[in-house]
Amino acid sequence: MHSLENRINSYKAWMQSEECTPNTLSMSGLYAEKGHLTTKCYFCSLTLKEWSSSDIPTKVHFNFSPKCCIFNLSKIQSRKKTFIKEIWPHSLDLAEKLSSQNFFLFIIKNEIPDEIFCYKCGYNTCELKNTENLVHALEHKKVCPVKSKQQLFTLKPNSPLFYVNLFQGKYISAFISFIESEIFIPNEHKEKYKRLLQYGQCYNIFDNVDTCLESALHCLVQSYEERLDKLIEEQIKSLQNFIGVSRKK
């Protein structure tokens, strides 16, 4: 139940409710266990039973298990706990370094096992075998835009901290859309689009395909302009050298 996708799929049958839904339960780290209205937290192993339709999952979970790591991500030790070694595809040494850069592991889709987020600003990345992605992640703390002194989890709305808003359910719609999104790209074009998007380095679950392509194309145009400027500069220098030699003759 390491991913949000798996936790949602664990709810084969559930009561009708506007608040206590498979999506809100799963976002709070809870998955369905055998037994009527029984759930367990993937992160702290808390078991909760006899849910009612009016229950708010995050509030209930927090009240019963305030020390669960997902409610204490302002602490480096709690962030480290999210990098569970049986799931995390990289070294534990890297997990420690990323934790020190404000990151925690929160897997959304099964096929992306290294999805990390900054607990403060929500900057996210994955595929850390990609050198550029890794470099950005390991230098993130000094460029994180959120300077709020608030650190503790709260049930009050509109927190300046990403992780508080995340587990309050603010981003459920975006995450569910990300899980359900399927874009068909013919095999002969997959590598081309993959290279284009990687060139832009615009991976972000809150971005749509148009935004990613726009960012990637902007990077390409900028690169071509820089190369063109360099080429023009070289041609001017070459011409100046030629004129200088001709005058000496």
Short mmCIF file of N, CA and C in Angstrom, two decimals, residues 89-90 112-116 125-138:
data_model
loop_
_atom_site.label_atom_id
_atom_site.label_comp_id
_atom_site.label_asym_id
_atom_site.label_seq_id
_atom_site.Cartn_x
_atom_site.Cartn_y
_atom_site.Cartn_z
N PRO A 89 13.79 3.07 -4.38
CA PRO A 89 14.66 2.40 -5.36
C PRO A 89 16.11 2.87 -5.37
N HIS A 90 16.44 3.83 -4.52
CA HIS A 90 17.81 4.36 -4.49
C HIS A 90 18.45 4.06 -3.13
N ILE A 112 5.94 5.06 -10.60
CA ILE A 112 6.90 6.14 -10.26
C ILE A 112 7.24 6.00 -8.77
N PRO A 113 8.22 5.16 -8.42
CA PRO A 113 8.50 4.85 -7.01
C PRO A 113 9.39 5.85 -6.29
N ASP A 114 9.81 6.91 -6.97
CA ASP A 114 10.69 7.88 -6.29
C ASP A 114 10.16 9.31 -6.39
N GLU A 115 8.85 9.44 -6.24
CA GLU A 115 8.19 10.76 -6.26
C GLU A 115 8.44 11.47 -4.94
N ILE A 116 9.15 12.58 -4.97
CA ILE A 116 9.46 13.31 -3.74
C ILE A 116 8.91 14.73 -3.80
N THR A 125 9.74 16.23 -7.80
CA THR A 125 10.50 15.65 -8.90
C THR A 125 10.56 14.14 -8.72
N CYS A 126 11.06 13.46 -9.73
CA CYS A 126 11.21 12.00 -9.65
C CYS A 126 12.29 11.60 -10.65
N GLU A 127 12.38 10.28 -10.93
CA GLU A 127 13.39 9.77 -11.86
C GLU A 127 14.76 10.35 -11.51
N LEU A 128 15.19 10.08 -10.30
CA LEU A 128 16.41 10.69 -9.78
C LEU A 128 17.69 10.08 -10.34
N LYS A 129 17.56 9.10 -11.22
CA LYS A 129 18.73 8.62 -11.95
C LYS A 129 19.15 9.66 -12.99
N ASN A 130 18.21 10.54 -13.32
CA ASN A 130 18.50 11.65 -14.21
C ASN A 130 19.35 12.66 -13.44
N THR A 131 20.56 12.89 -13.92
CA THR A 131 21.52 13.74 -13.19
C THR A 131 20.97 15.13 -12.91
N GLU A 132 20.33 15.73 -13.89
CA GLU A 132 19.83 17.11 -13.71
C GLU A 132 18.75 17.17 -12.65
N ASN A 133 17.83 16.18 -12.66
CA ASN A 133 16.79 16.13 -11.62
C ASN A 133 17.42 16.03 -10.24
N LEU A 134 18.43 15.17 -10.13
CA LEU A 134 19.08 14.95 -8.85
C LEU A 134 19.81 16.19 -8.36
N VAL A 135 20.51 16.86 -9.26
CA VAL A 135 21.25 18.07 -8.89
C VAL A 135 20.29 19.13 -8.36
N HIS A 136 19.16 19.33 -9.05
CA HIS A 136 18.16 20.31 -8.60
C HIS A 136 17.66 19.95 -7.20
N ALA A 137 17.39 18.66 -6.99
CA ALA A 137 16.86 18.22 -5.69
C ALA A 137 17.86 18.45 -4.56
N LEU A 138 19.13 18.15 -4.82
CA LEU A 138 20.15 18.26 -3.78
C LEU A 138 20.55 19.70 -3.48
#
